[in-house]
Each structure stands twice: as C-alpha cells, then as structure tokens.
C-alpha cells in the first residue's frame, strides 16, 4: 500500500478574536501553540502548513495579540495565541494576555493538545516551567516543542535538551512528548504532522 503523504491540502484563516468566549463553537479537533513571545509560535504554524505569511510573524516580541484560528483540510484547527512574558508590554497588557491564554486553555472544549514552545537556545525559563506545571495541574494534554534548533550546533542542542529534561524530571515522572523543530529549515514538520494525524484519528 502506498504510504499516506503528510500533506496539507487546504488552509483557511477563520478569525481573530481578543477573548476566548468570542470563538465559535467547533467540533473539530483543535491544537494550540503557546509559549513566550518571540519563541516562534506563528512561524511554526506557517512551517507546518507551508504558507509563508499565513500567521503574522515578527522579530519584535508581542506580534500576535489575539487568538487566531486556522482550519486545515476542513477537518482540524490550529490556534495561534499571544505569547506570555513579553517584557515590553505594560503590566496590564501582560495580565490581559495571561488571562486570555488561561481562559482559552481551560475552557476550549474541542482543544485536543497544546504545543508548548520552548526556545532550544535558552536554559529552562521559569515562565515556561510554570506554564508546563499549569498544564499538569489542570490536566490539559500537552507536548513540548523546542524551536530554533537551526541556531545551535548538534552538540549544543543535545546539551541543552538534556539540561531541559533534568529540569522537567524534578516535577514529572514521565516526560511529555517532545519535538525538535526549526521553522527555518522545516525540521520536525513530519513528526508534528504525524502526531497530529494520529490524534485526529484516535489511533
Ligand atoms: P509573538 O507573536 O510575539 O508571541 O511571537 P511568536 O512566538 O509568534 O514568534 P514569531 O513566529 O513571530 O517569530 C519570532 C522571530 O523568531 C521571527 O523573527 C522569526 O523569523 C524567528 N524564528 C521563528 N522560528 C524560527 C526558527 O525555527 N529558526 C530561526 N532561525 N528563526 C526563527
Ligand atoms: Mg505570534
């Protein structure tokens, strides 16, 4: 039998809303991308669906300020969210983003899995570890996606990953699924799409 190709045939921007309760009710599986500002959430979405400018990206943190929903192949959804820990935003705005993300994560009924994006170049950041703990406390399924791996040598990457695993092991007996990606090079795309495909079909 011919192997099923990991292709995305159609992607459609659905809408952009400032609050989770303004999202339409959907009964398709939804996957969200969460992480610090500038970690590469919007870039990863573009890489997955192979559309350069679908989700708006920027070298300046704080680009995505709303919840943006995309429908893929008429059968599943991607949600691009604002980042947390954006230092230049006002305290009020940071709190507003935090609230938006928390409401979304705890109340979105069709949310199947959250990808927590972590910059592979950095040592474990408290804001990310807190977000990961939040997922556990609220029993929200998640995986970790290391981003920007093209910016590191193989040995630096391996070292950073093992430091990260050690930090996670302090609170987690079983480590979550982890992916190693580069939006620049397309690295990790097949693995992520395969993972999503499996979840979509309940394998
Ligand atoms: P906010 O919307 O502000 O929360 O940021 P974001 O997480 O959506 O980040 P975004 O995708 O806008 O990317 C931020 C910057 O990092 C941009 O300049 C991207 O080009 C760059 N970037 C993202 N992913 C990668 C990657 O895998 N490799 C490299 N080299 N650069 C990347
Ligand atoms: Mg963004």
mmCIF file of C-alpha atoms in Angstrom, residues 3-8 31 47-48 76 112-113 115 143 177 179 188-203:
data_model
loop_
_atom_site.group_PDB
_atom_site.id
_atom_site.type_symbol
_atom_site.label_atom_id
_atom_site.label_comp_id
_atom_site.label_asym_id
_atom_site.label_seq_id
_atom_site.Cartn_x
_atom_site.Cartn_y
_atom_site.Cartn_z
ATOM 1 C CA UNK A 3 2.241 5.385 2.337
ATOM 2 C CA UNK A 4 -0.051 8.225 3.295
ATOM 3 C CA UNK A 5 1.657 11.504 2.489
ATOM 4 C CA UNK A 6 1.885 14.157 5.141
ATOM 5 C CA UNK A 7 0.462 16.891 3.036
ATOM 6 C CA UNK A 8 -1.735 19.778 3.991
ATOM 7 C CA UNK A 31 -4.329 22.279 18.507
ATOM 8 C CA UNK A 47 6.014 25.985 8.584
ATOM 9 C CA UNK A 48 3.501 23.218 9.343
ATOM 10 C CA UNK A 76 -8.839 20.229 12.152
ATOM 11 C CA UNK A 112 -7.069 18.213 21.891
ATOM 12 C CA UNK A 113 -3.456 19.094 22.573
ATOM 13 C CA UNK A 115 2.107 22.553 21.980
ATOM 14 C CA UNK A 143 3.719 18.306 24.327
ATOM 15 C CA UNK A 177 6.267 14.017 24.152
ATOM 16 C CA UNK A 179 9.678 17.628 19.308
ATOM 17 C CA UNK A 188 10.304 18.437 12.855
ATOM 18 C CA UNK A 189 7.446 19.057 10.435
ATOM 19 C CA UNK A 190 6.814 15.422 9.527
ATOM 20 C CA UNK A 191 6.944 14.356 13.165
ATOM 21 C CA UNK A 192 4.469 17.025 14.266
ATOM 22 C CA UNK A 193 2.053 16.387 11.399
ATOM 23 C CA UNK A 194 2.200 12.664 12.007
ATOM 24 C CA UNK A 195 1.491 13.217 15.698
ATOM 25 C CA UNK A 196 -1.483 15.445 14.855
ATOM 26 C CA UNK A 197 -2.747 12.968 12.261
ATOM 27 C CA UNK A 198 -2.665 10.186 14.849
ATOM 28 C CA UNK A 199 -4.555 12.268 17.377
ATOM 29 C CA UNK A 200 -7.089 13.274 14.733
ATOM 30 C CA UNK A 201 -7.847 9.657 14.001
ATOM 31 C CA UNK A 202 -7.671 8.483 17.633
ATOM 32 C CA UNK A 203 -5.001 5.889 16.830
#
